[in-house]
Coordinates of C-alpha atoms in Angstrom, one line a residue:
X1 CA 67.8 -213.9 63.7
X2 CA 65.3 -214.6 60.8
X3 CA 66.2 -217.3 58.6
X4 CA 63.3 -216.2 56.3
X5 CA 63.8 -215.8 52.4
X6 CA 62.7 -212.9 50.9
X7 CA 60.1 -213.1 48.2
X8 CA 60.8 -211.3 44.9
X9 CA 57.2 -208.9 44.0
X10 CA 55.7 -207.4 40.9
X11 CA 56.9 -204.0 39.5
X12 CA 52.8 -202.4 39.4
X13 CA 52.4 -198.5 38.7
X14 CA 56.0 -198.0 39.0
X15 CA 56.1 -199.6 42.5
X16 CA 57.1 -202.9 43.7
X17 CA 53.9 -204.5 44.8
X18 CA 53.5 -207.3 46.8
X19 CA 52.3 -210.2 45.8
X20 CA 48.8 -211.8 47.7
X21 CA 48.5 -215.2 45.5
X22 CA 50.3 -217.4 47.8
X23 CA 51.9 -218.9 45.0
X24 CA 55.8 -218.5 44.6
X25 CA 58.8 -220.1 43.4
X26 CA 62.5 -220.7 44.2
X27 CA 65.2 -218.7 43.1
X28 CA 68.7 -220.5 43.5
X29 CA 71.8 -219.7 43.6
X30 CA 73.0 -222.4 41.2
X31 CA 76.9 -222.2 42.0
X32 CA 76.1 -223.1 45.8
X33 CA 72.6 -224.9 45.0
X34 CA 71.3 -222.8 48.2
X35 CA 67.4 -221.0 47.6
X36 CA 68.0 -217.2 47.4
X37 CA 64.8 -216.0 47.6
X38 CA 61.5 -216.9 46.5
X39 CA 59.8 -215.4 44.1
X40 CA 55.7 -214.4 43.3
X41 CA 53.7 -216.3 40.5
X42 CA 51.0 -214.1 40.0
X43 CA 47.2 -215.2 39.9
X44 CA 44.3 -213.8 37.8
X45 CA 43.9 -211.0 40.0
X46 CA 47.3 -209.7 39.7
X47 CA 47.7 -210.5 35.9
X48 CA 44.4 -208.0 35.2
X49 CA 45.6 -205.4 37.5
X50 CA 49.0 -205.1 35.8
X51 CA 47.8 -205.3 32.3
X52 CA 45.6 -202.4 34.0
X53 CA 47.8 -200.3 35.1
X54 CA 50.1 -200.4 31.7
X55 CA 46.9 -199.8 29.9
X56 CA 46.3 -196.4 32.3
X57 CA 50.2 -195.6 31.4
X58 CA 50.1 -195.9 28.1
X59 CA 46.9 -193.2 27.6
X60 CA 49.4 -191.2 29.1
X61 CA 52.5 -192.2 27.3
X62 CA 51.2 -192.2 23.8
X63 CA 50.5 -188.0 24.2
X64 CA 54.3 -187.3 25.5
X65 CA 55.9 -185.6 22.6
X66 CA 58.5 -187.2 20.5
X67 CA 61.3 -185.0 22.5
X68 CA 60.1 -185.9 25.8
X69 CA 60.0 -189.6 25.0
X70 CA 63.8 -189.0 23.6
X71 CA 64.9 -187.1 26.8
X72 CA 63.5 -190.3 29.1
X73 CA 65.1 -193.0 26.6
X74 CA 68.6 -191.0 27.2
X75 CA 68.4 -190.5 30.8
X76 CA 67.7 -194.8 31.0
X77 CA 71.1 -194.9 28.8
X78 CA 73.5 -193.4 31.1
X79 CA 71.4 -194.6 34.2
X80 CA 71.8 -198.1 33.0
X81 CA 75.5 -197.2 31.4
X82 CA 77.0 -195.8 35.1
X83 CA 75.1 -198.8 36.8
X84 CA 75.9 -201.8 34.6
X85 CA 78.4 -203.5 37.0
X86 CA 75.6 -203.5 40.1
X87 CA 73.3 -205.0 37.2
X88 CA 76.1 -208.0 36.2
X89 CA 76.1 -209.2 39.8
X90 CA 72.8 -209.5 40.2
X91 CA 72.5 -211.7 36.4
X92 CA 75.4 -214.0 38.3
X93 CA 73.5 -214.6 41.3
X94 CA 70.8 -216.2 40.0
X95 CA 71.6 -217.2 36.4
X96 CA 75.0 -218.1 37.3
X97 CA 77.4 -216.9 34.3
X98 CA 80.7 -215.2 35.0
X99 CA 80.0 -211.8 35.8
X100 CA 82.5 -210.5 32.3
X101 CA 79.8 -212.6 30.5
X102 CA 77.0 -210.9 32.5
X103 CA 78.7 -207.6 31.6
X104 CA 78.9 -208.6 27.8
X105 CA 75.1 -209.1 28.1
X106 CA 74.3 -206.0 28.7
X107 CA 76.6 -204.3 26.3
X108 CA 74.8 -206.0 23.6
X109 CA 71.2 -205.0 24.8
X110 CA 72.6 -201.5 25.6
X111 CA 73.3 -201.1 22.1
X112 CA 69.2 -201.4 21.4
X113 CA 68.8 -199.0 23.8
X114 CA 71.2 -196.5 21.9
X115 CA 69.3 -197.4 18.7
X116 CA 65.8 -196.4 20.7
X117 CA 67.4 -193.5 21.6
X118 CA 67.6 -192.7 17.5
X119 CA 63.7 -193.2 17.4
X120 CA 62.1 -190.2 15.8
X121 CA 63.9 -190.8 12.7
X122 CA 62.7 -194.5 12.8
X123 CA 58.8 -193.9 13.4
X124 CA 58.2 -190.8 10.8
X125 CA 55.6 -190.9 8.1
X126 CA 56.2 -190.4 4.2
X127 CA 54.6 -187.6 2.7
X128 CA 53.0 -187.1 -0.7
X129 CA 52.4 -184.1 -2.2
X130 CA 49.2 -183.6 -4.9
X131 CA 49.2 -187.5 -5.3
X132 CA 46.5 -186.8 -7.5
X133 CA 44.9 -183.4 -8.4
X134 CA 44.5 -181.3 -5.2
X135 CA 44.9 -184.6 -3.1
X136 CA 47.6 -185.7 -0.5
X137 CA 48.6 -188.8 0.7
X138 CA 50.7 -189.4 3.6
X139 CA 51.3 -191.6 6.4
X140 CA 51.2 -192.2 10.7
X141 CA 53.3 -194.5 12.7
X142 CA 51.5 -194.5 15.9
X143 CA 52.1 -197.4 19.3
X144 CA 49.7 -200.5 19.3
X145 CA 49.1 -199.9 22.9
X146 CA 50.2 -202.3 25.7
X147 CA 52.5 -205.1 24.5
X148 CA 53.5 -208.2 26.6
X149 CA 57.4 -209.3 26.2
X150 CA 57.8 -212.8 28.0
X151 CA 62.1 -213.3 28.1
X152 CA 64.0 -216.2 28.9
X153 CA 66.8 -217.4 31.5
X154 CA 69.2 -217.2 29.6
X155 CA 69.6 -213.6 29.0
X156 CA 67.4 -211.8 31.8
X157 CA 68.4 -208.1 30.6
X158 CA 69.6 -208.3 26.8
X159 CA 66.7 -210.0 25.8
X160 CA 64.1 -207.5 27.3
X161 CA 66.6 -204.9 26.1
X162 CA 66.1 -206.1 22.6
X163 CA 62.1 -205.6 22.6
X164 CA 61.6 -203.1 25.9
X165 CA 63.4 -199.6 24.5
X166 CA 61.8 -199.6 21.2
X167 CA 57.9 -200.6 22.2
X168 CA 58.5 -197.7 24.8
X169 CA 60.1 -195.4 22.5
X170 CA 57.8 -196.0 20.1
X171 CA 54.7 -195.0 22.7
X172 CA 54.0 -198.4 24.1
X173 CA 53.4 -199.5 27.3
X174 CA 55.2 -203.0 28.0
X175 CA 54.3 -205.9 30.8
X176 CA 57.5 -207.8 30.7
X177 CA 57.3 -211.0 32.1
X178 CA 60.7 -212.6 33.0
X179 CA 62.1 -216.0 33.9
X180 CA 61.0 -217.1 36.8
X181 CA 64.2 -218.8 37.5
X182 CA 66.1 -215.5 37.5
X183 CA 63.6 -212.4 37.9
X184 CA 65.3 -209.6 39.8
X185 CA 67.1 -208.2 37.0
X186 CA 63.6 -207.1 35.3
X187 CA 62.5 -205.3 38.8
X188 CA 66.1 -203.4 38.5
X189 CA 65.5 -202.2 35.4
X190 CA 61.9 -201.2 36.5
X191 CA 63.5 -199.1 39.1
X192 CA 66.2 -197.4 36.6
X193 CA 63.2 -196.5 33.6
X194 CA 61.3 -194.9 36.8
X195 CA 64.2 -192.9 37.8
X196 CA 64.5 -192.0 33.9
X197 CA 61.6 -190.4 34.4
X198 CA 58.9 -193.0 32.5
X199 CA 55.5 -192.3 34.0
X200 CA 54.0 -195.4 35.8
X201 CA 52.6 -198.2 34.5
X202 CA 54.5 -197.7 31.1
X203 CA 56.8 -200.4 32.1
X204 CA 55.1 -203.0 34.4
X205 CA 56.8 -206.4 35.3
X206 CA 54.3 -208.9 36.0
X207 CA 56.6 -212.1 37.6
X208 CA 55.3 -215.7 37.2
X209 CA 54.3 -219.2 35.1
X210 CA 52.0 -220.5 32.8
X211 CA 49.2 -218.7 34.4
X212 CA 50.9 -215.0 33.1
X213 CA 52.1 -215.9 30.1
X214 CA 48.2 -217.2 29.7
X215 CA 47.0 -214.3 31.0
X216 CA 48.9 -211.8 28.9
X217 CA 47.9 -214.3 25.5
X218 CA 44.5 -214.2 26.2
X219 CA 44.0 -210.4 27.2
X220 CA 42.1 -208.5 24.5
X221 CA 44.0 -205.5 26.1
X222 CA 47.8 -207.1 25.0
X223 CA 47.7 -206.2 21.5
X224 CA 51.7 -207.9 20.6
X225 CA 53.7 -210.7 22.1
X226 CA 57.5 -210.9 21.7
X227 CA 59.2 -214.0 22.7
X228 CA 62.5 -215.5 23.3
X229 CA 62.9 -219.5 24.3
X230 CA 62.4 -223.0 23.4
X231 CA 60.8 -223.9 19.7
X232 CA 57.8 -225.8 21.4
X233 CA 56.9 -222.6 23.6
X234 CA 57.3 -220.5 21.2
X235 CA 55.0 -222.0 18.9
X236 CA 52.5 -222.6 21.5
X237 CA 52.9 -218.5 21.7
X238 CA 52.4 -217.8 18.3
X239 CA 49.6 -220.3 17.6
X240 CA 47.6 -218.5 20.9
X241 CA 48.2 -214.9 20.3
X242 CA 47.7 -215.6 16.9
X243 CA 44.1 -216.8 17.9
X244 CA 43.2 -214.1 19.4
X245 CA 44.1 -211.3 17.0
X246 CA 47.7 -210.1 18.2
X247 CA 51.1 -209.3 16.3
X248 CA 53.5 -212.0 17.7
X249 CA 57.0 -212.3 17.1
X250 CA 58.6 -215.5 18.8
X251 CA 61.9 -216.8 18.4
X252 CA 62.6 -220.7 19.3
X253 CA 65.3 -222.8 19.5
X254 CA 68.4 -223.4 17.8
X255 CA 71.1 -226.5 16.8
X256 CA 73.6 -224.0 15.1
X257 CA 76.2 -225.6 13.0
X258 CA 80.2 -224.7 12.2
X259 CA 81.3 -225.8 8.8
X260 CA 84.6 -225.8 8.6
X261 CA 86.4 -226.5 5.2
X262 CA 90.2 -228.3 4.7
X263 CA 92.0 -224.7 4.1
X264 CA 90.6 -223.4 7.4
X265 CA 92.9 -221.6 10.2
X266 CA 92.3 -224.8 12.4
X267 CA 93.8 -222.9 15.9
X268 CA 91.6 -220.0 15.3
X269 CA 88.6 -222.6 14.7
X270 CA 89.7 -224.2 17.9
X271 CA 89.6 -221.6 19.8
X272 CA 85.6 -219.8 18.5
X273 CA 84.7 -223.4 18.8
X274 CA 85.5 -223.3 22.2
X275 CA 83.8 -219.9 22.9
X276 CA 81.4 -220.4 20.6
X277 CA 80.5 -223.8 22.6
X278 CA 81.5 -223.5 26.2
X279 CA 81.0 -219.9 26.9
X280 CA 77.7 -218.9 29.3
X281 CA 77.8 -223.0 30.0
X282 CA 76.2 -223.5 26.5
X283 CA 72.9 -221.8 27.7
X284 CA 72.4 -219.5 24.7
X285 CA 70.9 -220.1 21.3
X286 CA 73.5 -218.8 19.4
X287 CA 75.5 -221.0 20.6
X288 CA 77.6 -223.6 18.0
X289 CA 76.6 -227.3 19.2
X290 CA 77.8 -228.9 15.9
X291 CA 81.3 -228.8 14.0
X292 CA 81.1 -230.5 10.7
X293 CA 84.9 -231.1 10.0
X294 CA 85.2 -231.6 6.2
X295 CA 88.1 -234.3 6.3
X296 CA 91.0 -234.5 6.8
X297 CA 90.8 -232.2 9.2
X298 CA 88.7 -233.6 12.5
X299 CA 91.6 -235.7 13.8
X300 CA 93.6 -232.4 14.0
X301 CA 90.9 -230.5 15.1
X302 CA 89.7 -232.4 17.9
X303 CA 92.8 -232.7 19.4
X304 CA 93.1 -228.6 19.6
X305 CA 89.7 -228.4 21.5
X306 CA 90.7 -231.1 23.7
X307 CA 93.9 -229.2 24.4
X308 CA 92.1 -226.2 25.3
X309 CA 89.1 -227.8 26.9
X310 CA 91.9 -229.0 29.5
X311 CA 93.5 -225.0 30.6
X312 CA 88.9 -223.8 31.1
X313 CA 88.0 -223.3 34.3
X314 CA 85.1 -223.5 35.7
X315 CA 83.5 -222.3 38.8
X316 CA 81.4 -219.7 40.8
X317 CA 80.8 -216.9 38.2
X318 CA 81.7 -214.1 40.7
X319 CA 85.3 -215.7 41.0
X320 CA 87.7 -215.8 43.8
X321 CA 90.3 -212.3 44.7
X322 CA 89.4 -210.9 41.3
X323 CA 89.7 -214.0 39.1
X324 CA 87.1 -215.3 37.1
X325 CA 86.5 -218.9 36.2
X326 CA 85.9 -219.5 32.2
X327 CA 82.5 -221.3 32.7
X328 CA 79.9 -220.9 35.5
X329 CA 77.6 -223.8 36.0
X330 CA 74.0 -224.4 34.8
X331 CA 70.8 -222.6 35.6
X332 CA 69.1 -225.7 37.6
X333 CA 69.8 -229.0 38.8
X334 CA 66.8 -230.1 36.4
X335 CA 68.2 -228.8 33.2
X336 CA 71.6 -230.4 34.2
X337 CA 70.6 -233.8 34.5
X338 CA 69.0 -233.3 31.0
X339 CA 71.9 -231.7 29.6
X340 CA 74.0 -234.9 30.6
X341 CA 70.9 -237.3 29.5
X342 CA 72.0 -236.1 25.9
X343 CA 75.6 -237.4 26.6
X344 CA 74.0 -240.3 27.7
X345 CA 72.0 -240.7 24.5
X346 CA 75.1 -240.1 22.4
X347 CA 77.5 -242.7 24.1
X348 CA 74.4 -245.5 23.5
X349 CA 74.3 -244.3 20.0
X350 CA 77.7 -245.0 19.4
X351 CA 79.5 -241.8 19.6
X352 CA 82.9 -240.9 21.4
X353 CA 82.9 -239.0 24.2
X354 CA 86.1 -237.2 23.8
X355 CA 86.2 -235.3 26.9
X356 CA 83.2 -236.3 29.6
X357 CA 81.5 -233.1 31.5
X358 CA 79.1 -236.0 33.4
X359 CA 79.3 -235.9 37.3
X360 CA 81.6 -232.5 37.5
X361 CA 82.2 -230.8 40.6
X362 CA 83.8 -227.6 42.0
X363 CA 85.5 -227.7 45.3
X364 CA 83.8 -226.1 47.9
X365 CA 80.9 -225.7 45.9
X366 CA 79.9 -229.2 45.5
X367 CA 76.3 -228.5 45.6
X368 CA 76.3 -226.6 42.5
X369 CA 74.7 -226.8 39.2
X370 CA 78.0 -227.4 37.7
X371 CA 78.7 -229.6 34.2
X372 CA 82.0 -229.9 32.8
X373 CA 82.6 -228.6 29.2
X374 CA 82.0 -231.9 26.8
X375 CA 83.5 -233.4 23.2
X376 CA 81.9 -235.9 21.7
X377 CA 83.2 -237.4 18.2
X378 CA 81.5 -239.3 15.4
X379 CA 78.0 -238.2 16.7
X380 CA 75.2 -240.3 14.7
X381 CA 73.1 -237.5 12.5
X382 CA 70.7 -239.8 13.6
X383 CA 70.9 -239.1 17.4
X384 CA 68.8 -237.5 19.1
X385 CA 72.0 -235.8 20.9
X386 CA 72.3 -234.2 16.7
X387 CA 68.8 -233.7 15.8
X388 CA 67.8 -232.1 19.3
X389 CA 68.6 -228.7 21.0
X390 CA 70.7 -229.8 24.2
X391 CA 71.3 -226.0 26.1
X392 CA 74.1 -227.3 27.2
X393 CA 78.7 -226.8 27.2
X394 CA 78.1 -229.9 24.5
X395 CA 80.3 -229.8 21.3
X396 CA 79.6 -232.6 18.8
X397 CA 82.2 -233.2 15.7
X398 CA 80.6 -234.7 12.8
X399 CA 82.9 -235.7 9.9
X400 CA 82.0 -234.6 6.6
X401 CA 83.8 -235.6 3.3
X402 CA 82.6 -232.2 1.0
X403 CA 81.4 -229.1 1.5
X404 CA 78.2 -230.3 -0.2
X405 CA 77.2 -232.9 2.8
X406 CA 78.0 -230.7 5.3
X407 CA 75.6 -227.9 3.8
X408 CA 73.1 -230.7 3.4
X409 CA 73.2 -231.8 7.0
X410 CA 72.7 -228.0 8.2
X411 CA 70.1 -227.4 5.7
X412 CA 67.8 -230.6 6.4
X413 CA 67.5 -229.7 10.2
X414 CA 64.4 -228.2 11.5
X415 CA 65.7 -225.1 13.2
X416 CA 67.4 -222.0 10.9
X417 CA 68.9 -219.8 13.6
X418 CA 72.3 -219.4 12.9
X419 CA 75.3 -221.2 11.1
X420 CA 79.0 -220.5 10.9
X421 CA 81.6 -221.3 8.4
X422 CA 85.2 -221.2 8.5
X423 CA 87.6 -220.8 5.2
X424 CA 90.0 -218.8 3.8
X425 CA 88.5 -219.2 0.8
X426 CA 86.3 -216.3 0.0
X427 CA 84.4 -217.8 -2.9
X428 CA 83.1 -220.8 -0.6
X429 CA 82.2 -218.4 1.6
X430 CA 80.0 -216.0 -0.5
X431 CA 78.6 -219.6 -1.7
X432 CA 77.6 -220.6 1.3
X433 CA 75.9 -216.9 2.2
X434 CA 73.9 -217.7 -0.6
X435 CA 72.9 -221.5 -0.1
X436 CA 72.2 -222.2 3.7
X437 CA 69.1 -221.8 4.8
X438 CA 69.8 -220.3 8.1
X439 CA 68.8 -216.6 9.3
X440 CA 72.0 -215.6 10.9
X441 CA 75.1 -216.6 9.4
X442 CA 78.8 -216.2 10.3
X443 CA 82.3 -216.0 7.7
X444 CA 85.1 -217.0 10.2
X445 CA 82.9 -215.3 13.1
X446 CA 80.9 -217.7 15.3
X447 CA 78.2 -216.7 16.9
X448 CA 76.8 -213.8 14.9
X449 CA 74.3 -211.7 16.5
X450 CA 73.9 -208.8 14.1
X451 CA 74.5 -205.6 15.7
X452 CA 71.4 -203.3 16.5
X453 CA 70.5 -201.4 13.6
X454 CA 70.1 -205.0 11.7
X455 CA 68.1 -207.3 12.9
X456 CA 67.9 -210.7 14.9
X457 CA 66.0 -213.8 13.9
X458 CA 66.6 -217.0 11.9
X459 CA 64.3 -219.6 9.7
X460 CA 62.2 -222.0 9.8
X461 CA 61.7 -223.7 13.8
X462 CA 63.5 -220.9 15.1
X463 CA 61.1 -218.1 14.4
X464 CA 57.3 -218.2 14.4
X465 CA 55.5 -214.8 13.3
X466 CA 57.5 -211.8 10.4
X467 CA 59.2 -209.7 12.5
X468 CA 62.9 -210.5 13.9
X469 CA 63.8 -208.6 17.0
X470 CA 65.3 -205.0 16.8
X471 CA 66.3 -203.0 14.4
X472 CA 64.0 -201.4 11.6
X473 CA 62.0 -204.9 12.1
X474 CA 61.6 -203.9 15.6
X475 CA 60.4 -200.3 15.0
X476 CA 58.2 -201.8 12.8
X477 CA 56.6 -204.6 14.7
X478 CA 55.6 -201.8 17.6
X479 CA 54.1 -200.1 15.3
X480 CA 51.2 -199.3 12.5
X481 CA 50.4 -197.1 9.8
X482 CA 47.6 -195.1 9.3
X483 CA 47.1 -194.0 5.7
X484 CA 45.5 -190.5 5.1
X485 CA 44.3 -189.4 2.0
X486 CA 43.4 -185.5 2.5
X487 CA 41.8 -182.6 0.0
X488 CA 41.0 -179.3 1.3
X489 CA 38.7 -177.7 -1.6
X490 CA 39.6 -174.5 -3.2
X491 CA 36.1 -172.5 -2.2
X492 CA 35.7 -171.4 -6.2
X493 CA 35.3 -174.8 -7.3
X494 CA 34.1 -178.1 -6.0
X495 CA 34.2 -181.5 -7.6
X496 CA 30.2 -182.7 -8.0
X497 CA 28.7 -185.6 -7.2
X498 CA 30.8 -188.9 -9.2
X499 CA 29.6 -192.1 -8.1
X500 CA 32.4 -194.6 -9.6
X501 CA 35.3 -195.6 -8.0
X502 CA 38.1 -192.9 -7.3
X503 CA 40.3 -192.5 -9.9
X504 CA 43.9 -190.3 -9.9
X505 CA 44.2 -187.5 -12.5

């Protein structure tokens, strides 16, 4: 019996294609630790030919009609809508989260889809008529061409859900390059748009490192970038496609704050802190890191999270007879040991660590990525375990005495992703709307992604480039305008020769 792992390919003129570079990497199972599979890093050779093909697919694409394109962005809906549970195990496998969290993934980047679906009414021209005498002026949205979407662990199908359906429905071709810690879910999704009935080539994934994401930066073919992950990669995106002359739209990193104010429904904060902290292990940026207890409340407050830190479990994502665990474990064994370096650098620092998530272990799966949710009290704003993104089930309580320091500390941080705040007091509320300088900003809600006809993307470290992700900024971003200005002369007159600038009349 072979005992040989399987190597994950490329997705290459709407058929897997095998990779010939030699290069690959492992995919792990990171409840059991165990190598799943390998999978290809591309070389040169491969990067050109997929940026090839999607720019042979998208000659054809661009000429579908609108209804056509419509018909195939349906037919992906209920493909992807009757299949979703097949697609939530495969996200557990390799990324590890419980497979209801998996499922609440793609929910959320379904709704995109059903917003692409909506298309024609986002991508028509305005109209104009005798803007001057005997003149028209109106207007064409029309595709850039091929655009490259590079998506992160974290979310391997919402995120290329929130940039895929509208570059495609808006006549793009896309080369999506996926985690490389987790790539399978991009090659089912390849499968799904082909049986949709999306010619080949439109959507090519093209699996690997540096050397793709390079490759797709550098090719004068690639005319966008859209990006999801860390604020130091994402710069280096924006500052590189930038260079050479492309539309880029990356979104970085995150240390998202909860302010919560004395009058505050303290159980219900303990409990969205909790999900907002703990759930998919911390590995999101959305996720809340800091609560800023205005006193007297922290003493109160910490106690309810450590009550219900002690009822989480936590374990293989796919549960055991039916049951799911609360929290699944981390994505490698690398990014634990620098998830619990933080705690480390917190303890030094002087901080409590309320509950410890160091050294944690599931039974039977002791091999596993796992790292036990964490509290840690009177965190220095002058850590490094405050001031850094830690991707990691770490809560952090800092004690604030107003609601004028805590808005301070969330607006002198570097990122602006997203911030919550928790009151019953609704004029503190729509003061706070107004004064933090965030992008994304909860009232008594805690991790708020906006829904799919608004937009996603916060402020200053967290988003290099103009346009957020979906909505009318993502219809937007796939596309440009073409300005006509258009006379047709009546035969009986005719305007002469007039030298000057044009003028309206």
């Amino acid at each position: 019996m072979s005992t040989e792992t399987r190597t994950i390919p490329h997705w290459i003129d709407g058929a897997e294609r095998a990779s010939l570079s030699g290069r690959t990497a492992p995919v792990h199972n990171p409840a059991t630790g165990a190598v799943s599979a390998q999978v290809a890093l591309a070389d040169q050779s491969e990067i050109d030919e997929a940026i090839a093909s999607a720019d042979r697919g998208f000659r054809v694409w661009k000429n579908y009609s609108i209804a056509k394109r419509q018909s195939v962005l349906f037919a992906f809906r209920e493909l992807l809508n009757s299949r979703k549970p097949e697609l939530a195990r495969i996200v557990t496998a390799e990324h590890g989260k419980v497979v209801s969290d998996a499922m609440g993934e793609i929910l959320r980047g379904q709704e995109v889809v059903e917003l692409a679906t909506g298309f024609p009414h986002l991508i028509k021209g305005a109209f104009s008529e005798n803007a001057s005498t005997g003149i028209d002026v109106y207007s064409l949205k029309q595709p850039l061409g091929v655009v490259g979407v590079i998506s992160p662990f974290n979310f391997p199908v919402m995120v290329p859900l929130w940039f895929v359906p509208i570059a495609i429905a808006a006549g793009n071709a896309v080369v999506l390059k996926p985690s490389e810690k987790d790539p399978s879910a991009a090659l089912w999704l390849a499968r799904i748009w082909k049986e949709a009935g999306l010619p080949d080539g439109v959507f090519t994934v093209l699996q690997g490192d540096k050397l793709a994401v390079d490759g797709l930066l550098n090719s004068p073919v690639v005319q966008s970038i859209s990006f999801v992950g860390s604020t130091p990669i994402a710069q280096y995106i924006y500052e590189t496609a930038s260079k050479n002359g492309k539309r880029v739209q990356a979104l970085g990193g995150a240390k998202n704050h909860m302010l919560v104010l004395p009058d505050a429904d303290l159980d219900l904060v303990a409990d969205q802190a909790v999900n907002a902290g703990f759930g998919a292990a911390g590995e999101r940026c959305m996720a809340i890191s800091v609560v800023l207890a205005v006193e007297p409340v922290a003493d109160e407050l910490i106690g309810k999270i450590t009550d219900r830190i002690a009822n989480l479990t936590i374990g293989d994502g796919v549960g055991v007879d039916g049951v799911e665990p609360d929290m699944g474990p981390l994505i490698t064994d690398v990014h634990r040991d620098k998830v619990s370096s933080y705690v480390d650098i917190a303890e030094a620092d002087g901080a409590t660590i309320v509950v410890d998530g160091r050294g944690f272990t599931v039974d039977g799966h002791e091999d596993g990525f796992f790292f036990g949710p964490t509290l840690i009290d009177d965190l220095p704003t002058t850590s490094r375990a405050y001031t850094e993104e830690i991707f990691g089930p770490v809560l952090s309580v800092v004690r604030v005495q107003s609601y004028e320091e805590g808005l301070a500390l969330i607006n002198s941080g570097e990122f602006g992703n997203g911030t919550a705040i928790f009151t019953n007091d609704g004029g503190a509320a729509r003061r706070f709307q107004s004064e933090v300088e965030v992008g994304m900003i909860g009232i008594n809600v805690p991790i708020p992604v906006p829904v799919a006809y608004h937009s996603f993307g916060g402020w200053k470290k967290s988003l290099f480039g103009d346009a957020k992700a979906y909505g009318v900024h993502g219809f937007d971003f796939f596309t440009r305008e073409k300005a006509v200005t258009s006379r047709w002369l009546d035969p009986a007159t005719h305007g002469g020769i007039n030298l000057g600038f044009p003028q309206n009349d």
